[in-house]
mmCIF file of N, CA and C in Angstrom:
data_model
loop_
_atom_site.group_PDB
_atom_site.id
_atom_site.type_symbol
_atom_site.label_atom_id
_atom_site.label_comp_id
_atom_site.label_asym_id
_atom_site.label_seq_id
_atom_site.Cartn_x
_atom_site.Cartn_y
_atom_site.Cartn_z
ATOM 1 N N UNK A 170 0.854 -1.163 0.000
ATOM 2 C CA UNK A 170 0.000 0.000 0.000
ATOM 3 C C UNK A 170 0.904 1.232 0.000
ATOM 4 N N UNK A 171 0.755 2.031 -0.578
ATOM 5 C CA UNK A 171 1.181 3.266 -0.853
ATOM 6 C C UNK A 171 1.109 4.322 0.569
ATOM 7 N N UNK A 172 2.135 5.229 0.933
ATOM 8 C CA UNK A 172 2.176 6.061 1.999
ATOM 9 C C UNK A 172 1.239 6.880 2.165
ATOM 10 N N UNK A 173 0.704 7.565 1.119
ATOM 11 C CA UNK A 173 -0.714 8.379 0.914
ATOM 12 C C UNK A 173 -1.572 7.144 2.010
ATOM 13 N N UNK A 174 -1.992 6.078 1.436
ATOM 14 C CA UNK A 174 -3.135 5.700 1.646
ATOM 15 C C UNK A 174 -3.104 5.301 2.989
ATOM 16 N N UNK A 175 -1.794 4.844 3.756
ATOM 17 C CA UNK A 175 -1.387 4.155 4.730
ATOM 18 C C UNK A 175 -1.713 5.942 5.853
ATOM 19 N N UNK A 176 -1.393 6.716 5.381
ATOM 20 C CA UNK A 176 -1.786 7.839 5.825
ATOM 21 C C UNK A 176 -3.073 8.314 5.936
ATOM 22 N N UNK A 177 -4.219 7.837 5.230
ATOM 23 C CA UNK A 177 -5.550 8.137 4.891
ATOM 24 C C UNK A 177 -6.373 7.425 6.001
ATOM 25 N N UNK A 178 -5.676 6.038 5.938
ATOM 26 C CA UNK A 178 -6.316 5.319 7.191
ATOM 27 C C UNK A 178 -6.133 5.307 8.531
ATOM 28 N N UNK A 179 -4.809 5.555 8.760
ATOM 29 C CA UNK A 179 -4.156 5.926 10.053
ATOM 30 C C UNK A 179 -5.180 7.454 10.468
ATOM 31 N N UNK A 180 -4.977 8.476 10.017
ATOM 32 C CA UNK A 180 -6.257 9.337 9.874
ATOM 33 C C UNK A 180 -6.906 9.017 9.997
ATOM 34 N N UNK A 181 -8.150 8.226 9.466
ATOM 35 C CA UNK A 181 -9.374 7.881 10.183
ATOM 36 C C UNK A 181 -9.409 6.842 11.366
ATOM 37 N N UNK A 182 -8.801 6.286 11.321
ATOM 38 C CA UNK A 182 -8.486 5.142 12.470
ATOM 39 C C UNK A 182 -8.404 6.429 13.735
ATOM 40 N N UNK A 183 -7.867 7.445 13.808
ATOM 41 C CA UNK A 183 -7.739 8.400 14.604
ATOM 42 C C UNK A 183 -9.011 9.148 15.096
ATOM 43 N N UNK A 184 -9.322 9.278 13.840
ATOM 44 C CA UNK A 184 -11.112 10.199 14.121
ATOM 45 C C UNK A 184 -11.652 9.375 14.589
ATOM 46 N N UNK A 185 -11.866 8.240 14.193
ATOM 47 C CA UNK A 185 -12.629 7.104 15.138
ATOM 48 C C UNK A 185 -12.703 6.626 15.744
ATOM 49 N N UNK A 186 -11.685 6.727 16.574
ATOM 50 C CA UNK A 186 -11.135 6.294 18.121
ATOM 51 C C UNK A 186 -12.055 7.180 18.684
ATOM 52 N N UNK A 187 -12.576 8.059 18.459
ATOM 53 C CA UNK A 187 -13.342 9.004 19.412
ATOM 54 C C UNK A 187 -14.748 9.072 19.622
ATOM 55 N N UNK A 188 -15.075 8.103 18.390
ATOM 56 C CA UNK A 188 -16.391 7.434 18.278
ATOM 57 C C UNK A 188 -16.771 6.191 19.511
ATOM 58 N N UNK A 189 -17.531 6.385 20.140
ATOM 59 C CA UNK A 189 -18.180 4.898 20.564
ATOM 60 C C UNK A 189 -18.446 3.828 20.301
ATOM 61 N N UNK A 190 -18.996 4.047 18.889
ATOM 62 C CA UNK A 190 -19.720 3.185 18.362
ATOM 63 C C UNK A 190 -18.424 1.859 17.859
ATOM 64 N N UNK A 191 -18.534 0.613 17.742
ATOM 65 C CA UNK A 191 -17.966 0.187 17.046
ATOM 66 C C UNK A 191 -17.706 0.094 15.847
ATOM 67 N N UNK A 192 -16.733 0.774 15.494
ATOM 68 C CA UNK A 192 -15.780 0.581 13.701
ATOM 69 C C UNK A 192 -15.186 -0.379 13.441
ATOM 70 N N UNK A 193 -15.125 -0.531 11.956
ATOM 71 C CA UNK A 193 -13.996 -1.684 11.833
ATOM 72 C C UNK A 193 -13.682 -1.056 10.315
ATOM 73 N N UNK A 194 -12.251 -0.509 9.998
ATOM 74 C CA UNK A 194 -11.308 -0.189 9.044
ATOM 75 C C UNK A 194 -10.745 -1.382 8.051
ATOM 76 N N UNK A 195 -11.909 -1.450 6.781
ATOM 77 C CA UNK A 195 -11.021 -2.950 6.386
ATOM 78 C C UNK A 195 -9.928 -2.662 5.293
ATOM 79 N N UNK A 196 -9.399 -1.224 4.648
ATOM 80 C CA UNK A 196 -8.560 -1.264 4.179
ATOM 81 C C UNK A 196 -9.356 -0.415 2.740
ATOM 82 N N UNK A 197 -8.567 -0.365 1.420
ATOM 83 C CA UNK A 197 -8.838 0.075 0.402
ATOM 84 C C UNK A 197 -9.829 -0.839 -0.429
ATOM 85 N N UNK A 198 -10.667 -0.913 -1.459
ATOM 86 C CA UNK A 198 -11.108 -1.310 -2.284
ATOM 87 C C UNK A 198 -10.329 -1.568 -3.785
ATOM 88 N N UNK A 199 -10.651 -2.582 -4.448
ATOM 89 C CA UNK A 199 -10.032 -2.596 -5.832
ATOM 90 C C UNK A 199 -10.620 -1.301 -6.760
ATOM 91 N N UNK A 200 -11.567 -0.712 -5.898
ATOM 92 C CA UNK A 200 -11.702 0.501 -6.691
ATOM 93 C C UNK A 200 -11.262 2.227 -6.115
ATOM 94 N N UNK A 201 -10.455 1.439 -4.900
ATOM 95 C CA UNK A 201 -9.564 2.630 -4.385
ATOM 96 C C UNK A 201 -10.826 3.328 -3.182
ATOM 97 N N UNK A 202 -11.694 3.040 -2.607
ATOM 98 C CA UNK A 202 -12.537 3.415 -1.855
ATOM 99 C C UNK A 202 -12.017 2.755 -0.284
ATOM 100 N N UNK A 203 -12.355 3.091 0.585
ATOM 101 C CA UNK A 203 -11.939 2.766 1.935
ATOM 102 C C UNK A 203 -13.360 1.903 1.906
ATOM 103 N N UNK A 204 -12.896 0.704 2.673
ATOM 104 C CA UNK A 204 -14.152 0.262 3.521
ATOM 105 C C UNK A 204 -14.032 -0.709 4.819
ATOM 106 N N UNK A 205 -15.557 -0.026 5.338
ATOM 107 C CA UNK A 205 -15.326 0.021 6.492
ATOM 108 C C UNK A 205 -16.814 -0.487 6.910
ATOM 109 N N UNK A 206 -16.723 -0.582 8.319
ATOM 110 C CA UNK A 206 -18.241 -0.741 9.131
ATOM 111 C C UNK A 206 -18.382 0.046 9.994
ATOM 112 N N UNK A 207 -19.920 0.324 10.491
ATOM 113 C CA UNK A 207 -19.556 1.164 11.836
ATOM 114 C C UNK A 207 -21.448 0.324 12.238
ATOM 115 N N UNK A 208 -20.965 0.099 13.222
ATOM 116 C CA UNK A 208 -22.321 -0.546 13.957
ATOM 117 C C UNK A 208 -23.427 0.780 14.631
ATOM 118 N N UNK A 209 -24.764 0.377 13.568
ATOM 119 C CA UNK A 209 -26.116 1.059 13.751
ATOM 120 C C UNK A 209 -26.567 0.793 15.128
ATOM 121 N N UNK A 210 -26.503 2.519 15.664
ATOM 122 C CA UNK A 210 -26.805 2.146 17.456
ATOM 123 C C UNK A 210 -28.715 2.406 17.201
ATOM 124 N N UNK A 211 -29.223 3.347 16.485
ATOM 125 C CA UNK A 211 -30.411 3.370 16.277
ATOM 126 C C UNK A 211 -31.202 3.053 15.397
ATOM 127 N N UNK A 212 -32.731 3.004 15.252
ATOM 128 C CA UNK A 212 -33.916 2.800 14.533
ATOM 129 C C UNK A 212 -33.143 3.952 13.076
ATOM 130 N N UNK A 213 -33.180 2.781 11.502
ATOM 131 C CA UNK A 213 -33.027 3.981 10.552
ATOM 132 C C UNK A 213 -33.974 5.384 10.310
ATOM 133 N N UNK A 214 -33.746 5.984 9.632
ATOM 134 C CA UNK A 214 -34.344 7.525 9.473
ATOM 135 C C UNK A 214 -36.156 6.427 8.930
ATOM 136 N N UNK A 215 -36.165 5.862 7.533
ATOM 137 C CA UNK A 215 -36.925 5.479 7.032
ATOM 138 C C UNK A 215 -37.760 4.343 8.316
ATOM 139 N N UNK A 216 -37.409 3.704 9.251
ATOM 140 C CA UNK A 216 -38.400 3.364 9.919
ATOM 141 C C UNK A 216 -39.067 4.289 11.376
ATOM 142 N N UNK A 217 -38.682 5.182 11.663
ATOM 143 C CA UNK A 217 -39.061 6.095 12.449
ATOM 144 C C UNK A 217 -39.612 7.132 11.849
ATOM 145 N N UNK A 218 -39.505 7.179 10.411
ATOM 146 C CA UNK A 218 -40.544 8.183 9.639
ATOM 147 C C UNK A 218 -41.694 7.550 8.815
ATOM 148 N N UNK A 219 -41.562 6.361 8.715
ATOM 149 C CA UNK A 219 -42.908 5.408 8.144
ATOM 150 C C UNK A 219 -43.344 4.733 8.975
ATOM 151 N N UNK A 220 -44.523 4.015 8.413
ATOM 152 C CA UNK A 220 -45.379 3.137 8.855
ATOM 153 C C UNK A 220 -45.132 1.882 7.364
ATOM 154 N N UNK A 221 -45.380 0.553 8.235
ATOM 155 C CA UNK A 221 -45.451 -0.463 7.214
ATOM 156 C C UNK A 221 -46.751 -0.596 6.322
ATOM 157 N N UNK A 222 -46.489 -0.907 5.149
ATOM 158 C CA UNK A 222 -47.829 -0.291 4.353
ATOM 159 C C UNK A 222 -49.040 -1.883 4.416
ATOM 160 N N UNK A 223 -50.006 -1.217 4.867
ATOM 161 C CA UNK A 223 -50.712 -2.187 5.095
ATOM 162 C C UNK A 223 -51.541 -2.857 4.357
ATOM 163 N N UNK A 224 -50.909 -2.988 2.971
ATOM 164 C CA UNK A 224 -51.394 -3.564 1.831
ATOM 165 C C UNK A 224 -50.829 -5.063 1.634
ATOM 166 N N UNK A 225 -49.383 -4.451 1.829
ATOM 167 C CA UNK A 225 -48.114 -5.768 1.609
ATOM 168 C C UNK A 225 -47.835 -5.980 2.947
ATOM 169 N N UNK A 226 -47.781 -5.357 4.160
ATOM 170 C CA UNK A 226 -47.027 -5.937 5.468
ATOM 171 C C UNK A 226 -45.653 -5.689 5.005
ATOM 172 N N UNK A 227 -44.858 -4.928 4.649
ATOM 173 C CA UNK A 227 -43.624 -4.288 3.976
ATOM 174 C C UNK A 227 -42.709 -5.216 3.204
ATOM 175 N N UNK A 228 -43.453 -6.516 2.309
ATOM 176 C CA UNK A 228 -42.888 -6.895 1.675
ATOM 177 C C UNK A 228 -42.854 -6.157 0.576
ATOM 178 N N UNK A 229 -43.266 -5.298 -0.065
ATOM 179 C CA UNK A 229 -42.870 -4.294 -0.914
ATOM 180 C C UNK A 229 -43.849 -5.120 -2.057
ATOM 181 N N UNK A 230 -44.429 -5.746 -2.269
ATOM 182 C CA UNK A 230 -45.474 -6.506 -3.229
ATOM 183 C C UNK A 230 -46.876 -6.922 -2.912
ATOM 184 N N UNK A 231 -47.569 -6.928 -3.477
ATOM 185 C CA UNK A 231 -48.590 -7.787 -3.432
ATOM 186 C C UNK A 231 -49.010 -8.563 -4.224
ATOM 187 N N UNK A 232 -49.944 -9.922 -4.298
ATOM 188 C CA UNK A 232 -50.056 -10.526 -5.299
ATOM 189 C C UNK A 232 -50.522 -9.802 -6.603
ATOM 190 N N UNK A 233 -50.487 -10.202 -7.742
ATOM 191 C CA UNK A 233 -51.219 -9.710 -8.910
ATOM 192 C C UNK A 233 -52.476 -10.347 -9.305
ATOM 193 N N UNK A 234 -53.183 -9.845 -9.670
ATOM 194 C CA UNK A 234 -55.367 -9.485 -9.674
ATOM 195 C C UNK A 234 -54.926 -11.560 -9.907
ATOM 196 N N UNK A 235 -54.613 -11.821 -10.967
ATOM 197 C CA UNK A 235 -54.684 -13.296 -11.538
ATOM 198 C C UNK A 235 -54.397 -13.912 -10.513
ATOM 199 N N UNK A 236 -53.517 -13.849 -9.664
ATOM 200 C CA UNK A 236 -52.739 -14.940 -8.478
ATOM 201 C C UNK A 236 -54.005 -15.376 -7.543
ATOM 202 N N UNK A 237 -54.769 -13.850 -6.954
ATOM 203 C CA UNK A 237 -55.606 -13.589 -6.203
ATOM 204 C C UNK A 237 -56.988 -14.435 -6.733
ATOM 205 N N UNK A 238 -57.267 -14.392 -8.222
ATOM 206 C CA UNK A 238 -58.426 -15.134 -8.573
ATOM 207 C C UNK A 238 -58.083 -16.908 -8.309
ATOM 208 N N UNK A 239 -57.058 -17.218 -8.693
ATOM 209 C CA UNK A 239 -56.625 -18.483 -8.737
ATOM 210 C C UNK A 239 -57.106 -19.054 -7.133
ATOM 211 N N UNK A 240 -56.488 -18.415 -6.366
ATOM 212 C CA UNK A 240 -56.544 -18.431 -4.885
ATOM 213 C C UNK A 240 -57.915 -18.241 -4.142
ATOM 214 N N UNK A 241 -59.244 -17.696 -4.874
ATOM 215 C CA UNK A 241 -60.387 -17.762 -4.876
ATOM 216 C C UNK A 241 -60.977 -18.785 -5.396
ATOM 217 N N UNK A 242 -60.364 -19.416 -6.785
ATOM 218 C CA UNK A 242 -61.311 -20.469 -7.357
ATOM 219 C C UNK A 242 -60.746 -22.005 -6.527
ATOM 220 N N UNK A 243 -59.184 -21.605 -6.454
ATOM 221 C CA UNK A 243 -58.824 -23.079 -5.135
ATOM 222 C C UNK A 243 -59.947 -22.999 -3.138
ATOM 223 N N UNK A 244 -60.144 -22.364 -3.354
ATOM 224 C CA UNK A 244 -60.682 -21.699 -2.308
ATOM 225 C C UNK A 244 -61.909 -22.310 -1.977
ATOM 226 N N UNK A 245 -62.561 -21.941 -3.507
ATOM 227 C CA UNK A 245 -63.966 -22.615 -3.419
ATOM 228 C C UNK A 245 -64.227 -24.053 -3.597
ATOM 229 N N UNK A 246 -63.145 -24.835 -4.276
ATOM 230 C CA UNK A 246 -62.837 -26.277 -4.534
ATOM 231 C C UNK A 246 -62.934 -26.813 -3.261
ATOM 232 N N UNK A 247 -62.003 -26.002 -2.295
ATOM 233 C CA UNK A 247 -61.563 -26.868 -0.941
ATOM 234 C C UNK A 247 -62.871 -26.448 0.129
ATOM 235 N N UNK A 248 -63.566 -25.215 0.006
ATOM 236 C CA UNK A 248 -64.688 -25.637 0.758
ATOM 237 C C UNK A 248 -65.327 -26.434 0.181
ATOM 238 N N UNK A 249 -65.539 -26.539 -1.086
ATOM 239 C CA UNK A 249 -66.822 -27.528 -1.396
ATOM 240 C C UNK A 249 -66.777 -29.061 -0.996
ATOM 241 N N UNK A 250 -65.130 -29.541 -0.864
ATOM 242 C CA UNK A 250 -64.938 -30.628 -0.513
ATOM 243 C C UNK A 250 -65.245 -30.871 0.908
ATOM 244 N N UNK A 251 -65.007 -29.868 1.857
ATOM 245 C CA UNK A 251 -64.929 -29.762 3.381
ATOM 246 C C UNK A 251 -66.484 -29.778 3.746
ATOM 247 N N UNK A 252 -67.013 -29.118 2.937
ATOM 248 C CA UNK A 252 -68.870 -28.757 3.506
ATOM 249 C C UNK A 252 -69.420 -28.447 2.500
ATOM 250 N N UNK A 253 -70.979 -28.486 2.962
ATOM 251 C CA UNK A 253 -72.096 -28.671 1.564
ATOM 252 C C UNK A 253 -72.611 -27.586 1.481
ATOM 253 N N UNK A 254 -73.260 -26.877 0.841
ATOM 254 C CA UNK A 254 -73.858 -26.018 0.371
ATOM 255 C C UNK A 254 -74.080 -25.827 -0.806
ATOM 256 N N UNK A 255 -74.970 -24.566 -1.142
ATOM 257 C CA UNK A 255 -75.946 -24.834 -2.338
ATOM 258 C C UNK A 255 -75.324 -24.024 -3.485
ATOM 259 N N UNK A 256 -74.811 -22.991 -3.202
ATOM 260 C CA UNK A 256 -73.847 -21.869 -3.505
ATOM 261 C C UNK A 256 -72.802 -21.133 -3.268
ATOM 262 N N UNK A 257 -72.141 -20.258 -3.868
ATOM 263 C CA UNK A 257 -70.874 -19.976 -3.360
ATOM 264 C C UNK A 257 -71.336 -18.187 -3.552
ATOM 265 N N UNK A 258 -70.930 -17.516 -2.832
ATOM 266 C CA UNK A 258 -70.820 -15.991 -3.041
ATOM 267 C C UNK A 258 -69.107 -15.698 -2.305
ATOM 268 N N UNK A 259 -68.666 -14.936 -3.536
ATOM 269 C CA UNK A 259 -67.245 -14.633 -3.247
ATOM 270 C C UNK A 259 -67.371 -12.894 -3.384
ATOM 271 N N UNK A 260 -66.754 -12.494 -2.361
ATOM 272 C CA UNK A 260 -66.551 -10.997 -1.665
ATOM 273 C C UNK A 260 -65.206 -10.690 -2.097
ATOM 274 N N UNK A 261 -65.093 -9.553 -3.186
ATOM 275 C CA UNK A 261 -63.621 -9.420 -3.414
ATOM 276 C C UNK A 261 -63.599 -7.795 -4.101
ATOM 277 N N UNK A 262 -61.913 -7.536 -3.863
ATOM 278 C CA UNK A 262 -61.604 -6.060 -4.529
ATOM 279 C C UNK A 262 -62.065 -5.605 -5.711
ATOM 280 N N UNK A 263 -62.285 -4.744 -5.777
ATOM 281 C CA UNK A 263 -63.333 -4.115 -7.231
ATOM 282 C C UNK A 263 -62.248 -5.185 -8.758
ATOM 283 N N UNK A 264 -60.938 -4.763 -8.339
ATOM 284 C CA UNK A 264 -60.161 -5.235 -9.604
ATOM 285 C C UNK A 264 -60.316 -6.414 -9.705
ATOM 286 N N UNK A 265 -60.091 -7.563 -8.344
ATOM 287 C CA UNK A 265 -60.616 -8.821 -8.137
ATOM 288 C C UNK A 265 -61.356 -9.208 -8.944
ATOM 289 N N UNK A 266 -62.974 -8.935 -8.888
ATOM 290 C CA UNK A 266 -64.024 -9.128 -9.065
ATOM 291 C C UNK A 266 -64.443 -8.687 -10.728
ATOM 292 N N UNK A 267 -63.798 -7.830 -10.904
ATOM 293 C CA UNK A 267 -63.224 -7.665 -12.827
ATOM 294 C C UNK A 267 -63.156 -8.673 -12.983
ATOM 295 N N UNK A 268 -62.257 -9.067 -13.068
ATOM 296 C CA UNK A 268 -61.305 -9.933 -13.498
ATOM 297 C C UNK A 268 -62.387 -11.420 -13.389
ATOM 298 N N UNK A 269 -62.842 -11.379 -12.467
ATOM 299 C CA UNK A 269 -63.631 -13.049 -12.438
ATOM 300 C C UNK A 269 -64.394 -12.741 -13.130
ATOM 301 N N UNK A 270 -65.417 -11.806 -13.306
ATOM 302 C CA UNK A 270 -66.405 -11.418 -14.722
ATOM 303 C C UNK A 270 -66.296 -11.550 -15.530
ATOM 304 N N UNK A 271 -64.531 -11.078 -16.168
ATOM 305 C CA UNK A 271 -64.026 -10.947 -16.701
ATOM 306 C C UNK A 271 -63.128 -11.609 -17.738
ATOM 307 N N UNK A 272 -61.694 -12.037 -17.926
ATOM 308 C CA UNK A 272 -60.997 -12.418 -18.063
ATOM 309 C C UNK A 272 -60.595 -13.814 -17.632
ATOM 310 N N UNK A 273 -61.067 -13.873 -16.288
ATOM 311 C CA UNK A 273 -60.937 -15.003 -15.907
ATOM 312 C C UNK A 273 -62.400 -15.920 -15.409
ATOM 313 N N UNK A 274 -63.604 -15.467 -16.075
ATOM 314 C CA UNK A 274 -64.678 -16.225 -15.816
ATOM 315 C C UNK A 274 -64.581 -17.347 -16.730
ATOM 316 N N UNK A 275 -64.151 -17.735 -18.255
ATOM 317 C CA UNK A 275 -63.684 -19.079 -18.159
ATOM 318 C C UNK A 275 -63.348 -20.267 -17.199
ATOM 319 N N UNK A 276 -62.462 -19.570 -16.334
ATOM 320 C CA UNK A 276 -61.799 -20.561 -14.989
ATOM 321 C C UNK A 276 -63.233 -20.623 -14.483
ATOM 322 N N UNK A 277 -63.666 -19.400 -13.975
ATOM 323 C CA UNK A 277 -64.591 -19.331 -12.599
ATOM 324 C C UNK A 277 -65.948 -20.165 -12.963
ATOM 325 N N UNK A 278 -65.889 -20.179 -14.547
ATOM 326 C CA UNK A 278 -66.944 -21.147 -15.082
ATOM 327 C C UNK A 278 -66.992 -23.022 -15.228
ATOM 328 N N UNK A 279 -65.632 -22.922 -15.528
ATOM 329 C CA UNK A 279 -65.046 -24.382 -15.224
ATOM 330 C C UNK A 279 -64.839 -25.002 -13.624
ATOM 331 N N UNK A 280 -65.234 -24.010 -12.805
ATOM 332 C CA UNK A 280 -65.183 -24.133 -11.531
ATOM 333 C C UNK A 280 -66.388 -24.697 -10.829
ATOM 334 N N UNK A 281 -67.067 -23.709 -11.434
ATOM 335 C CA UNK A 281 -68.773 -23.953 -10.756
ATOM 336 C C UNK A 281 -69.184 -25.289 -11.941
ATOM 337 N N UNK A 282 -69.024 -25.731 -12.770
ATOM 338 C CA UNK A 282 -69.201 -26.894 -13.233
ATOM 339 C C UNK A 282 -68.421 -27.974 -12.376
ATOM 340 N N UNK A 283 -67.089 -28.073 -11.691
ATOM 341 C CA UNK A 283 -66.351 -28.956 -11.172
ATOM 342 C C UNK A 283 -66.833 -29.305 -9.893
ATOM 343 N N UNK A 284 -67.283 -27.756 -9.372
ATOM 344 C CA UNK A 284 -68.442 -28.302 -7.406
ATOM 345 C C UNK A 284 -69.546 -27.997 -8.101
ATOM 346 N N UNK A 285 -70.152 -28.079 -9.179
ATOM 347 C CA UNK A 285 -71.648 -28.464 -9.394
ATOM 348 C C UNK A 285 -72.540 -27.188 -8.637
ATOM 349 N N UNK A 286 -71.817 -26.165 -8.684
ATOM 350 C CA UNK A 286 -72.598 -25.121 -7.736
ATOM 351 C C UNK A 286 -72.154 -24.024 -8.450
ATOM 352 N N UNK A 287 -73.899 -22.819 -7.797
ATOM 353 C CA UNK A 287 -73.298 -21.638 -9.070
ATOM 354 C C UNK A 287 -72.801 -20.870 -8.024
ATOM 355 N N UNK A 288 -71.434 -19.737 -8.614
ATOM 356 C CA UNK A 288 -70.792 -19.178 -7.825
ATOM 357 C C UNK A 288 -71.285 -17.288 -8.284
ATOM 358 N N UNK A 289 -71.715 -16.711 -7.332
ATOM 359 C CA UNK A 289 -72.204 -15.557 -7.405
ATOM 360 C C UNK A 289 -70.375 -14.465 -7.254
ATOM 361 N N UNK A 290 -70.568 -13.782 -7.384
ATOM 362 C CA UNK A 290 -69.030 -12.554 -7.611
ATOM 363 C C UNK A 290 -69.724 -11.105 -6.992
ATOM 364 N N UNK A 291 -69.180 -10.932 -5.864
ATOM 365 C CA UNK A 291 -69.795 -9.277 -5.408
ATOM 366 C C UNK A 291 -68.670 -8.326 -5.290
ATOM 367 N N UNK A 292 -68.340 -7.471 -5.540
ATOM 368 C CA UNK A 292 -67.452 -6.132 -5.483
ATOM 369 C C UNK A 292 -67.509 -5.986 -4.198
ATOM 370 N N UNK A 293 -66.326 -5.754 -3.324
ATOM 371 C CA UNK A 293 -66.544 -5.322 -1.950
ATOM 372 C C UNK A 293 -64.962 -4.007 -2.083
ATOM 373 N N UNK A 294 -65.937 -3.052 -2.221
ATOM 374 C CA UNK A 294 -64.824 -2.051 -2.278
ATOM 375 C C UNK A 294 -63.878 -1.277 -1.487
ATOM 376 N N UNK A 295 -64.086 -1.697 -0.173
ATOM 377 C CA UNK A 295 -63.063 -1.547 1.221
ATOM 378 C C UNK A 295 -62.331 -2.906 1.375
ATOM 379 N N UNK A 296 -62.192 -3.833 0.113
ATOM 380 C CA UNK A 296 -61.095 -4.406 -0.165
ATOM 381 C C UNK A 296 -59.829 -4.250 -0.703
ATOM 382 N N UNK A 297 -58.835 -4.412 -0.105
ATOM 383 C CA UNK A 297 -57.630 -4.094 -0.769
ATOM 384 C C UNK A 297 -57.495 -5.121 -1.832
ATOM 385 N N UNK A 298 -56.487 -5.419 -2.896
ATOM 386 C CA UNK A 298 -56.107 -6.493 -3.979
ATOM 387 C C UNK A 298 -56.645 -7.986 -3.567
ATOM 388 N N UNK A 299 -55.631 -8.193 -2.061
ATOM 389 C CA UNK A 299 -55.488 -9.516 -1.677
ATOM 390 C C UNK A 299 -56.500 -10.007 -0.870
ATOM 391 N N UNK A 300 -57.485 -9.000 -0.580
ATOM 392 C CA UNK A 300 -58.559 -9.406 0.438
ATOM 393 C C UNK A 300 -59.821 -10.261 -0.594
ATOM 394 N N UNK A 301 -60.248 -11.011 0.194
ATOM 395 C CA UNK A 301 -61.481 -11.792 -0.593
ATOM 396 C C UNK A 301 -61.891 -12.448 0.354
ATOM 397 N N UNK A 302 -63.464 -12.916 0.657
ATOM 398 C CA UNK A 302 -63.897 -13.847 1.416
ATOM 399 C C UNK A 302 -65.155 -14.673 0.427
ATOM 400 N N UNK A 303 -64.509 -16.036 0.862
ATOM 401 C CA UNK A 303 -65.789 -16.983 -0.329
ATOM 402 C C UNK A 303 -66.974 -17.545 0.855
ATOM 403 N N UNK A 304 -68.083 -17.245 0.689
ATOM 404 C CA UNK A 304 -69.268 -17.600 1.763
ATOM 405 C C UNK A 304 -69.989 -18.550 1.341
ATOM 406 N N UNK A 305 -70.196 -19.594 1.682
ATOM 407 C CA UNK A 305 -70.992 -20.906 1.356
ATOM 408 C C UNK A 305 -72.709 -20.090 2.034
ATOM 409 N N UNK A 306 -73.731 -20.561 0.295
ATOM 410 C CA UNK A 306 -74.982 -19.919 0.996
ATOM 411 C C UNK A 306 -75.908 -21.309 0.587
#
C-alpha cells in the first residue's frame, strides 16, 4: 500500500477512536474506496418516519389481480370438498371481481361446473387487492 493511503487510514483510524460506536477499518477497495463498518446504534431515518404499508405488510409486493383469482377459485374447490352447500358468493376487490367477470370467468366457469354449484361474484370495495372472502350460501 502506498504512503498516501497508509496515511488516509491511520487518519481515520484516529477520528474514530473518538467514536463509541464500534468501527472496523477494512482497508482500500479494488476501486480505491476505503471500507469500512460502523455498527447502527439506532432505529433507521426510514423506519421512524414510516409506517409499514398495510397492503403488503412491507414486503414491498402484493399478489397480482390473476394470483388472487386463482386463490379464490382453489378456495372454493376446498370448501366444497370440506362442507355442503348450495352456492358460493365470493366478496372481493373491485379489480378482483373484474377480473372473475371478466378475463378469468372461463376458470370461474369451469369451476362452478367442477363443485356443481353456481358461484355468485360481489365487489366489496373496502377491499384491498389480496382481500377476498368466499361464503358458502
Amino acid at each position: 500500500m502506498k504512503i498516501i493511503g497508509r496515511r488516509v487510514l491511520h487518519s481515520l483510524e484516529q477520528a474514530l477512536s473518538k467514536d463509541r460506536v464500534k468501527t472496523s477499518i477494512n482497508g482500500f477497495s479494488p476501486l480505491g474506496l476505503v471500507e469500512m463498518t460502523r455498527k447502527r446504534t439506532r432505529e433507521s431515518v426510514e423506519h421512524v418516519l414510516c409506517n409499514e404499508c398495510p397492503t403488503c405488510h412491507g414486503r414491498g409486493t402484493v399478489k397480482t389481480v390473476e394470483t388472487v383469482c386463482y386463490e379464490i377459485m382453489r378456495e372454493i374447490v376446498r370448501v366444497h370438498h370440506a362442507y355442503d352447500s348450495d352456492r358460493f358468493l365470493v366478496y372481493a376487490s373491485p379489480a378482483v371481481a373484474e377480473a372473475l367477470k371478466g378475463e378469468e370467468s372461463h376458470a370461474l366457469a369451469e369451476v362452478e361446473i367442477f363443485v356443481g354449484k353456481q358461484v355468485k361474484v360481489q365487489v366489496e370495495p373496502l377491499y384491498n387487492q389480496e382481500q377476498f372472502d368466499v361464503v358458502m350460501m
